Amino acid sequence: MKAFKGNIVYTKVPQSFEIAEQSYILVDEKGRIECIAKELPDGFDPNNTEDFGNQMIIPGFTDLHLHPNQYPDNGLGYDLELMEWIEQYATPVTELYREEETARKILSKFVEELWRYGILHSVQFGALDYQTNDILFELMIQSGLYCYLGKNHTDYKKDKHDVETTQESMQTALALIQKWEGKSDRVHYIMTPSFAPGCTEEIMKWTGDMARRYHMPLQSHLDENVKEVSMVLKRFTDCRNYAEVYQKNKIFGNDIKTIMAHCIHTTEDEIQALRYSNVFVAHCPHSNCNLGSGIMPVRRYLDSGIRVGIGSDISAGHTLNMMDNMRAAIEMSKILYVEEGKAPLSVSEAFYLATKGGGEFFGGVGSFEPGYLFNALVVDDDALAPLQKHTAADRIERFIYSGDERQIKRRFIEGQEVPRPFFGHKGGRHEDF
Ligand code: FE
């Protein structure tokens, strides 16, 4: 048994923070949380205690949707809308990965950045090709971070460059699954049909079948951009809405665990379909603003009992800073508040989405309730503090509004410190940069 002492902050429910100032989190040998206590139990060996002083201990972040191979395009092309941006940025960037050495360099940097920003869990939309995904699987396993990663299937429209055939698309996924699934407890495969405009019906059905047959989750995009939605309705004339394309092609269903990114322009029927199929929605506020896609009706989803997490959507979104992504979610919800009177997200709700909300996709992470894994960040927010004393409630709010990765000093998974990936020694700290 180990104990970690500090100012503990987490959310059990979205409506409020749980705060235990100067308290201990007791963690068993497997890294699971036993309880939070003000005092150590009688007979507890004080040598097994790590005291973080006045720092905050918070759950690690989950990024529910991002595209690692787009990382070099971060912050570029945002005068464009989605379909043009894909054409001019997301597709050409894949050229960079043809050379293995360059691919390794970019992807190592990306994985290191996940660690730096305290993203201990992520759901990654992989590249089209075998090599890029193969390298990323290897690096993610080496890093000790949790993730789901899957090869992106884009087999529709053969006239475009860099588009694969349906057979190639299946074979690449099968080879990756065979090599990597089951190799690690922390890194798993996720079926990844890109989105309806980029997929044949055959590949959609196949990914759904594979997910069911091998108990793998599935991820895709839904209702991101108005032009995209009208393209889908034009092509699939037998479907009343975008979600129905996925329903007909068996991508949704109570029997598979699914994430849909964006879900901005959803109709009431689609929202019911998402709820009925237990779909997780990845809210990507920066991306939605950058590409002028719109504002996701997050309050409608939360009120409907749909599970929501936050996605950076690198690189249509421009930052892995989850505090920044939380702020964007709050800010965009406030625009809807002004325009439509929908209650905006509170600070605790945004924090919940970035920790326990997205963490539910992995299960047992994102909170400090008994039985959860101690996957946590230690935050030293001294540099953000003006010269007066503040409660932990004030400090977490200020950290969300003005914090970044520089305040994240330590990262723990299952009670063990996670060193900076590829740094070659234990216990990499921010100061090493
Ligand atoms: Fe995306």
Short mmCIF file of C-alpha atoms and ligand atoms in Angstrom, two decimals:
data_model
loop_
_atom_site.label_atom_id
_atom_site.label_comp_id
_atom_site.label_asym_id
_atom_site.label_seq_id
_atom_site.Cartn_x
_atom_site.Cartn_y
_atom_site.Cartn_z
CA MET A 1 0.00 0.00 0.00
CA LYS A 2 1.20 3.52 -0.86
CA ALA A 3 -0.10 6.94 0.15
CA PHE A 4 0.05 10.17 -1.86
CA LYS A 5 -0.51 13.40 0.07
CA GLY A 6 -1.56 16.79 -1.29
CA ASN A 7 -4.59 18.88 -2.22
CA ILE A 8 -6.82 16.35 -3.94
CA VAL A 9 -9.28 17.53 -6.60
CA TYR A 10 -11.54 15.40 -8.83
CA THR A 11 -15.14 15.11 -10.03
CA LYS A 12 -17.45 12.20 -9.18
CA VAL A 13 -20.36 13.87 -10.97
CA PRO A 14 -20.21 16.77 -13.44
CA GLN A 15 -22.06 19.21 -11.18
CA SER A 16 -19.36 19.65 -8.53
CA PHE A 17 -15.74 19.14 -7.58
CA GLU A 18 -14.72 16.76 -4.81
CA ILE A 19 -11.98 18.45 -2.83
CA ALA A 20 -9.86 17.06 0.00
CA GLU A 21 -7.22 19.56 1.07
CA GLN A 22 -4.04 18.17 2.64
CA SER A 23 -5.27 14.57 2.52
CA TYR A 24 -3.96 11.16 1.53
CA ILE A 25 -4.95 8.93 -1.39
CA LEU A 26 -4.30 5.33 -0.36
CA VAL A 27 -3.37 3.10 -3.28
CA ASP A 28 -2.95 -0.71 -3.28
CA GLU A 29 -0.15 -2.74 -4.93
CA LYS A 30 -2.06 -2.92 -8.22
CA GLY A 31 -2.40 0.85 -8.35
CA ARG A 32 -6.08 0.91 -7.37
CA ILE A 33 -7.43 3.53 -5.02
CA GLU A 34 -8.62 2.26 -1.63
CA CYS A 35 -9.79 5.55 -0.15
CA ILE A 36 -9.04 9.18 0.56
CA ALA A 37 -8.27 9.96 4.21
CA LYS A 38 -7.30 12.95 6.31
CA GLU A 39 -4.93 10.79 8.42
CA LEU A 40 -2.87 7.71 7.64
CA PRO A 41 -4.32 4.47 9.04
CA ASP A 42 -2.77 3.12 12.28
CA GLY A 43 0.43 1.21 11.64
CA PHE A 44 0.91 2.58 8.08
CA ASP A 45 4.61 2.78 7.22
CA PRO A 46 5.34 6.50 6.66
CA ASN A 47 8.15 5.51 4.25
CA ASN A 48 5.45 4.49 1.79
CA THR A 49 4.12 8.03 1.65
CA GLU A 50 4.86 10.59 -1.03
CA ASP A 51 4.05 14.10 0.14
CA PHE A 52 3.44 16.69 -2.60
CA GLY A 53 3.14 19.56 -0.12
CA ASN A 54 0.87 22.33 -1.31
CA GLN A 55 0.55 20.96 -4.85
CA MET A 56 -2.72 19.65 -6.29
CA ILE A 57 -3.31 16.02 -7.23
CA ILE A 58 -5.82 15.61 -10.08
CA PRO A 59 -6.80 12.70 -12.34
CA GLY A 60 -4.89 12.36 -15.64
CA PHE A 61 -6.58 13.69 -18.76
CA THR A 62 -8.26 11.69 -21.53
CA ASP A 63 -8.13 13.04 -25.08
CA LEU A 64 -11.03 11.23 -26.73
CA HIS A 65 -10.22 12.19 -30.34
CA LEU A 66 -7.02 13.17 -32.14
CA HIS A 67 -5.02 12.41 -35.30
CA PRO A 68 -1.33 11.89 -34.41
CA ASN A 69 -0.01 11.96 -37.98
CA GLN A 70 -1.52 15.42 -38.52
CA TYR A 71 0.65 16.84 -35.71
CA PRO A 72 3.09 18.66 -38.04
CA ASP A 73 0.12 20.69 -39.37
CA ASN A 74 -0.83 21.99 -35.95
CA GLY A 75 -2.10 25.56 -36.21
CA LEU A 76 -2.19 25.61 -40.02
CA GLY A 77 -4.90 26.13 -42.60
CA TYR A 78 -7.69 27.37 -40.39
CA ASP A 79 -8.98 29.87 -42.93
CA LEU A 80 -10.37 26.78 -44.67
CA GLU A 81 -13.42 24.67 -43.94
CA LEU A 82 -13.34 20.92 -43.33
CA MET A 83 -13.39 19.37 -46.82
CA GLU A 84 -10.87 21.88 -48.23
CA TRP A 85 -8.68 21.52 -45.13
CA ILE A 86 -8.60 17.74 -45.53
CA GLU A 87 -7.63 18.16 -49.18
CA GLN A 88 -4.93 20.78 -48.60
CA TYR A 89 -3.53 19.78 -45.20
CA ALA A 90 -4.64 16.44 -43.71
CA THR A 91 -3.99 14.46 -46.92
CA PRO A 92 -0.64 15.92 -48.09
CA VAL A 93 0.90 15.66 -44.58
CA THR A 94 0.98 11.88 -44.98
CA GLU A 95 3.87 12.32 -47.46
CA LEU A 96 6.14 13.18 -44.53
CA TYR A 97 5.90 9.62 -43.22
CA ARG A 98 7.24 7.80 -46.25
CA GLU A 99 10.73 7.88 -44.77
CA GLU A 100 10.89 5.78 -41.64
CA GLU A 101 13.40 7.97 -39.83
CA THR A 102 11.30 11.11 -40.29
CA ALA A 103 8.17 9.24 -39.24
CA ARG A 104 9.86 8.08 -36.03
CA LYS A 105 11.11 11.56 -35.26
CA ILE A 106 7.67 13.18 -35.66
CA LEU A 107 5.78 10.45 -33.83
CA SER A 108 8.25 10.29 -30.91
CA LYS A 109 7.81 14.01 -30.46
CA PHE A 110 4.03 13.59 -30.54
CA VAL A 111 4.08 10.82 -27.90
CA GLU A 112 6.37 12.89 -25.70
CA GLU A 113 3.92 15.79 -26.02
CA LEU A 114 1.03 13.60 -24.83
CA TRP A 115 3.08 12.84 -21.72
CA ARG A 116 4.03 16.49 -21.25
CA TYR A 117 0.39 17.64 -21.37
CA GLY A 118 -0.72 14.97 -18.89
CA ILE A 119 -2.81 13.08 -21.45
CA LEU A 120 -2.45 9.65 -19.87
CA HIS A 121 -5.26 8.19 -22.02
CA SER A 122 -6.02 8.96 -25.63
CA VAL A 123 -8.09 7.60 -28.49
CA GLN A 124 -6.06 8.04 -31.64
CA PHE A 125 -7.21 8.15 -35.24
CA GLY A 126 -4.27 6.55 -37.01
CA ALA A 127 -2.86 7.03 -40.50
CA LEU A 128 -3.90 5.13 -43.64
CA ASP A 129 -0.65 3.23 -44.14
CA TYR A 130 0.87 0.32 -42.26
CA GLN A 131 4.25 1.82 -41.39
CA THR A 132 3.06 4.98 -39.64
CA ASN A 133 0.65 3.02 -37.45
CA ASP A 134 3.21 0.31 -36.81
CA ILE A 135 5.74 2.84 -35.49
CA LEU A 136 3.09 4.57 -33.39
CA PHE A 137 2.00 1.30 -31.74
CA GLU A 138 5.62 0.60 -30.85
CA LEU A 139 6.20 4.09 -29.41
CA MET A 140 2.93 4.19 -27.47
CA ILE A 141 3.71 0.84 -25.82
CA GLN A 142 7.20 2.08 -24.95
CA SER A 143 5.77 5.27 -23.43
CA GLY A 144 3.65 3.48 -20.80
CA LEU A 145 0.66 5.70 -21.64
CA TYR A 146 -2.77 4.26 -22.35
CA CYS A 147 -4.35 4.52 -25.78
CA TYR A 148 -6.63 3.08 -28.40
CA LEU A 149 -5.22 3.41 -31.89
CA GLY A 150 -6.60 2.28 -35.22
CA LYS A 151 -5.79 2.46 -38.90
CA ASN A 152 -7.92 5.05 -40.68
CA HIS A 153 -10.04 3.48 -43.47
CA THR A 154 -10.56 5.81 -46.43
CA ASP A 155 -11.32 3.65 -49.47
CA TYR A 156 -13.97 5.74 -51.25
CA LYS A 157 -13.21 7.99 -54.26
CA LYS A 158 -10.38 6.32 -56.02
CA ASP A 159 -9.60 9.38 -58.13
CA LYS A 160 -7.98 11.14 -55.16
CA HIS A 161 -4.30 10.48 -54.44
CA ASP A 162 -3.38 8.53 -51.35
CA VAL A 163 -6.65 6.64 -51.29
CA GLU A 164 -6.46 2.90 -50.82
CA THR A 165 -8.56 0.11 -52.30
CA THR A 166 -11.04 -1.68 -50.06
CA GLN A 167 -8.89 -4.83 -50.09
CA GLU A 168 -5.72 -2.92 -49.18
CA SER A 169 -7.60 -1.12 -46.46
CA MET A 170 -8.72 -4.39 -44.85
CA GLN A 171 -5.34 -6.07 -45.22
CA THR A 172 -3.47 -3.21 -43.56
CA ALA A 173 -5.84 -3.28 -40.57
CA LEU A 174 -5.62 -7.06 -40.26
CA ALA A 175 -1.81 -6.97 -40.29
CA LEU A 176 -1.75 -4.31 -37.55
CA ILE A 177 -4.31 -6.14 -35.40
CA GLN A 178 -2.37 -9.37 -35.74
CA LYS A 179 0.89 -7.72 -34.76
CA TRP A 180 -0.23 -5.42 -31.95
CA GLU A 181 -3.55 -6.40 -30.37
CA GLY A 182 -2.92 -8.26 -27.12
CA LYS A 183 0.73 -7.12 -26.92
CA SER A 184 0.04 -4.63 -24.14
CA ASP A 185 -2.55 -4.06 -21.41
CA ARG A 186 -2.47 -0.34 -22.11
CA VAL A 187 -2.46 -0.04 -25.90
CA HIS A 188 -5.32 -1.53 -27.88
CA TYR A 189 -6.68 -1.54 -31.41
CA ILE A 190 -9.82 0.40 -32.34
CA MET A 191 -11.66 -0.01 -35.67
CA THR A 192 -11.48 3.36 -37.45
CA PRO A 193 -13.64 4.03 -40.53
CA SER A 194 -12.78 7.66 -41.41
CA PHE A 195 -16.25 9.10 -42.07
CA ALA A 196 -19.14 8.39 -44.43
CA PRO A 197 -17.81 10.55 -47.31
CA GLY A 198 -14.48 8.64 -47.26
CA CYS A 199 -15.79 5.09 -46.86
CA THR A 200 -17.42 2.48 -49.07
CA GLU A 201 -20.39 0.71 -47.53
CA GLU A 202 -18.34 -2.46 -47.68
CA ILE A 203 -15.60 -1.09 -45.43
CA MET A 204 -18.12 0.39 -42.98
CA LYS A 205 -19.86 -2.97 -42.63
CA TRP A 206 -16.52 -4.77 -42.34
CA THR A 207 -15.25 -2.50 -39.54
CA GLY A 208 -18.52 -2.99 -37.64
CA ASP A 209 -18.28 -6.76 -38.11
CA MET A 210 -14.66 -6.84 -36.95
CA ALA A 211 -15.52 -4.77 -33.87
CA ARG A 212 -18.28 -7.22 -32.95
CA ARG A 213 -16.39 -10.39 -33.75
CA TYR A 214 -13.21 -9.45 -31.88
CA HIS A 215 -14.75 -7.23 -29.16
CA MET A 216 -12.92 -4.13 -30.30
CA PRO A 217 -14.26 -0.58 -30.04
CA LEU A 218 -14.88 1.65 -33.07
CA GLN A 219 -14.43 5.35 -33.79
CA SER A 220 -15.50 7.71 -36.54
CA HIS A 221 -16.78 11.24 -37.28
CA LEU A 222 -20.39 12.40 -37.48
CA ASP A 223 -22.16 15.64 -38.49
CA GLU A 224 -19.09 17.87 -38.33
CA ASN A 225 -19.66 20.32 -41.16
CA VAL A 226 -22.73 21.46 -43.10
CA LYS A 227 -21.16 20.73 -46.54
CA GLU A 228 -20.08 17.29 -45.34
CA VAL A 229 -23.62 16.49 -44.14
CA SER A 230 -25.13 17.50 -47.49
CA MET A 231 -22.53 15.36 -49.36
CA VAL A 232 -23.58 12.39 -47.26
CA LEU A 233 -27.30 12.92 -47.82
CA LYS A 234 -26.71 13.32 -51.57
CA ARG A 235 -24.81 10.03 -51.80
CA PHE A 236 -26.95 7.95 -49.42
CA THR A 237 -30.38 8.89 -50.72
CA ASP A 238 -32.08 6.06 -48.81
CA CYS A 239 -31.03 7.54 -45.45
CA ARG A 240 -32.97 10.29 -43.70
CA ASN A 241 -29.91 11.53 -41.85
CA TYR A 242 -26.14 10.99 -41.47
CA ALA A 243 -26.44 8.73 -38.43
CA GLU A 244 -28.74 6.42 -40.37
CA VAL A 245 -25.88 5.72 -42.81
CA TYR A 246 -23.89 4.38 -39.86
CA GLN A 247 -26.88 2.51 -38.45
CA LYS A 248 -27.57 0.82 -41.80
CA ASN A 249 -23.92 -0.11 -42.16
CA LYS A 250 -23.83 -1.51 -38.61
CA ILE A 251 -21.33 0.93 -37.18
CA PHE A 252 -23.66 1.89 -34.34
CA GLY A 253 -25.17 -0.54 -31.95
CA ASN A 254 -25.54 -1.47 -28.30
CA ASP A 255 -23.16 -4.34 -28.95
CA ILE A 256 -20.12 -2.18 -29.82
CA LYS A 257 -18.39 0.56 -27.90
CA THR A 258 -18.27 3.55 -30.22
CA ILE A 259 -16.97 7.12 -30.26
CA MET A 260 -18.33 9.67 -32.72
CA ALA A 261 -16.35 12.89 -32.99
CA HIS A 262 -18.00 16.32 -33.35
CA CYS A 263 -21.77 15.59 -33.65
CA ILE A 264 -22.53 19.27 -34.25
CA HIS A 265 -25.39 19.28 -36.76
CA THR A 266 -27.40 16.43 -35.29
CA THR A 267 -31.17 16.19 -35.60
CA GLU A 268 -33.36 15.04 -32.74
CA ASP A 269 -33.62 11.59 -34.39
CA GLU A 270 -29.85 11.33 -34.55
CA ILE A 271 -29.50 12.29 -30.89
CA GLN A 272 -31.93 9.50 -30.03
CA ALA A 273 -29.88 7.11 -32.17
CA LEU A 274 -26.69 8.12 -30.35
CA ARG A 275 -28.38 7.60 -27.02
CA TYR A 276 -29.97 4.29 -27.98
CA SER A 277 -26.61 2.97 -29.21
CA ASN A 278 -24.69 4.20 -26.15
CA VAL A 279 -22.31 6.18 -28.33
CA PHE A 280 -19.64 8.33 -26.69
CA VAL A 281 -19.46 11.79 -28.24
CA ALA A 282 -16.06 13.48 -28.54
CA HIS A 283 -16.46 17.23 -28.17
CA CYS A 284 -13.69 19.03 -30.08
CA PRO A 285 -14.39 22.73 -29.49
CA HIS A 286 -11.14 24.18 -30.85
CA SER A 287 -11.37 22.17 -34.05
CA ASN A 288 -15.02 23.13 -34.51
CA CYS A 289 -14.14 26.80 -34.15
CA ASN A 290 -10.91 26.64 -36.25
CA LEU A 291 -12.63 25.10 -39.28
CA GLY A 292 -15.83 27.10 -38.82
CA SER A 293 -17.80 23.89 -38.33
CA GLY A 294 -20.18 25.11 -35.64
CA ILE A 295 -20.89 24.63 -31.96
CA MET A 296 -21.70 21.22 -30.56
CA PRO A 297 -24.86 21.25 -28.43
CA VAL A 298 -23.08 19.78 -25.43
CA ARG A 299 -25.90 20.61 -23.01
CA ARG A 300 -28.41 18.66 -25.11
CA TYR A 301 -26.15 15.60 -24.96
CA LEU A 302 -25.56 15.84 -21.23
CA ASP A 303 -29.30 16.33 -20.61
CA SER A 304 -30.02 13.28 -22.81
CA GLY A 305 -27.63 11.14 -20.77
CA ILE A 306 -25.18 10.75 -23.67
CA ARG A 307 -21.59 10.28 -22.55
CA VAL A 308 -19.26 13.07 -23.64
CA GLY A 309 -15.50 13.55 -23.47
CA ILE A 310 -13.13 16.17 -24.85
CA GLY A 311 -11.01 15.71 -27.97
CA SER A 312 -8.17 18.00 -29.03
CA ASP A 313 -8.74 16.77 -32.63
CA ILE A 314 -5.11 17.50 -33.43
CA SER A 315 -4.53 19.03 -35.88
CA ALA A 316 -7.86 20.57 -36.84
CA GLY A 317 -7.61 21.53 -33.18
CA HIS A 318 -4.34 23.32 -32.46
CA THR A 319 -3.36 22.31 -28.95
CA LEU A 320 -2.92 19.32 -26.67
CA ASN A 321 -3.32 21.63 -23.67
CA MET A 322 -6.41 20.11 -22.09
CA MET A 323 -6.99 23.19 -19.92
CA ASP A 324 -7.18 25.19 -23.12
CA ASN A 325 -9.60 22.63 -24.59
CA MET A 326 -11.77 22.80 -21.44
CA ARG A 327 -11.84 26.60 -21.67
CA ALA A 328 -12.86 26.40 -25.33
CA ALA A 329 -15.71 24.03 -24.41
CA ILE A 330 -16.93 26.46 -21.77
CA GLU A 331 -16.57 29.48 -24.05
CA MET A 332 -18.45 27.88 -26.94
CA SER A 333 -21.22 26.75 -24.60
CA LYS A 334 -21.55 30.37 -23.46
CA ILE A 335 -22.10 31.48 -27.05
CA LEU A 336 -24.96 28.99 -27.27
CA TYR A 337 -26.23 30.33 -23.96
CA VAL A 338 -26.42 33.82 -25.41
CA GLU A 339 -27.91 32.62 -28.71
CA GLU A 340 -30.24 29.86 -27.56
CA GLY A 341 -30.51 30.18 -23.78
CA LYS A 342 -28.93 26.75 -23.17
CA ALA A 343 -27.18 26.58 -19.79
CA PRO A 344 -23.42 26.93 -20.37
CA LEU A 345 -20.89 24.38 -19.12
CA SER A 346 -19.65 25.01 -15.60
CA VAL A 347 -15.98 24.70 -14.69
CA SER A 348 -16.57 21.37 -12.92
CA GLU A 349 -18.51 20.03 -15.91
CA ALA A 350 -15.65 20.88 -18.29
CA PHE A 351 -13.16 19.23 -15.91
CA TYR A 352 -15.40 16.15 -15.67
CA LEU A 353 -15.49 15.84 -19.49
CA ALA A 354 -11.67 15.95 -19.69
CA THR A 355 -11.17 13.41 -16.87
CA LYS A 356 -13.98 11.04 -15.88
CA GLY A 357 -16.23 11.67 -18.92
CA GLY A 358 -13.65 10.58 -21.51
CA GLY A 359 -12.05 8.22 -18.99
CA GLU A 360 -15.24 6.12 -18.96
CA PHE A 361 -14.33 4.91 -22.44
CA PHE A 362 -11.31 3.18 -20.83
CA GLY A 363 -13.17 2.36 -17.61
CA GLY A 364 -11.95 2.91 -14.04
CA VAL A 365 -9.91 6.04 -14.77
CA GLY A 366 -10.48 9.78 -14.50
CA SER A 367 -11.65 9.88 -10.89
CA PHE A 368 -10.30 9.12 -7.41
CA GLU A 369 -13.23 7.05 -6.20
CA PRO A 370 -12.40 3.70 -4.55
CA GLY A 371 -11.55 1.07 -7.18
CA TYR A 372 -10.32 3.62 -9.74
CA LEU A 373 -6.71 3.41 -10.89
CA PHE A 374 -4.38 6.03 -9.46
CA ASN A 375 -3.66 7.61 -12.85
CA ALA A 376 -2.90 11.11 -11.74
CA LEU A 377 -1.11 14.40 -12.29
CA VAL A 378 0.64 16.55 -9.71
CA VAL A 379 0.11 20.24 -10.38
CA ASP A 380 2.23 23.04 -8.99
CA ASP A 381 0.21 26.17 -9.67
CA ASP A 382 2.38 28.52 -7.57
CA ALA A 383 3.43 30.47 -10.63
CA LEU A 384 -0.23 31.29 -11.38
CA ALA A 385 -0.96 32.54 -7.87
CA PRO A 386 -1.21 36.19 -6.98
CA LEU A 387 -0.04 37.10 -3.50
CA GLN A 388 -2.99 35.84 -1.53
CA LYS A 389 -4.21 32.57 -0.12
CA HIS A 390 -6.70 30.61 -2.17
CA THR A 391 -8.80 27.52 -1.59
CA ALA A 392 -8.29 24.43 -3.73
CA ALA A 393 -11.63 25.24 -5.42
CA ASP A 394 -10.24 28.61 -6.55
CA ARG A 395 -6.96 27.06 -7.57
CA ILE A 396 -8.47 24.41 -9.85
CA GLU A 397 -10.62 27.03 -11.56
CA ARG A 398 -7.64 29.30 -12.13
CA PHE A 399 -5.57 26.37 -13.38
CA ILE A 400 -8.27 25.53 -15.93
CA TYR A 401 -8.55 29.16 -17.05
CA SER A 402 -4.87 30.08 -17.12
CA GLY A 403 -2.87 26.88 -16.79
CA ASP A 404 -0.76 24.91 -19.23
CA GLU A 405 1.62 21.97 -19.24
CA ARG A 406 4.31 23.85 -17.31
CA GLN A 407 2.40 23.39 -14.06
CA ILE A 408 2.15 19.60 -14.52
CA LYS A 409 5.15 18.33 -12.53
CA ARG A 410 4.57 14.59 -12.13
CA ARG A 411 2.52 11.90 -13.88
CA PHE A 412 1.43 8.58 -12.34
CA ILE A 413 -0.17 5.51 -13.87
CA GLU A 414 -1.35 2.69 -11.61
CA GLY A 415 0.53 4.27 -8.73
CA GLN A 416 3.88 4.37 -10.58
CA GLU A 417 5.57 7.48 -11.90
CA VAL A 418 5.63 7.65 -15.70
CA PRO A 419 9.03 8.92 -16.87
CA ARG A 420 9.38 11.18 -19.88
CA PRO A 421 9.22 8.85 -22.89
CA PHE A 422 12.43 8.09 -24.78
CA PHE A 423 14.47 10.20 -22.36
CA GLY A 424 16.58 7.31 -21.20
CA HIS A 425 16.28 7.74 -17.46
CA LYS A 426 13.66 7.37 -14.78
CA GLY A 427 11.52 10.21 -13.55
CA GLY A 428 11.78 12.75 -16.39
CA ARG A 429 10.59 16.10 -15.12
CA HIS A 430 9.44 19.24 -16.89
CA GLU A 431 12.67 20.94 -15.84
CA ASP A 432 14.52 18.58 -18.19
CA PHE A 433 13.19 20.45 -21.22
FE FE B 1 -11.09 14.07 -36.39
#
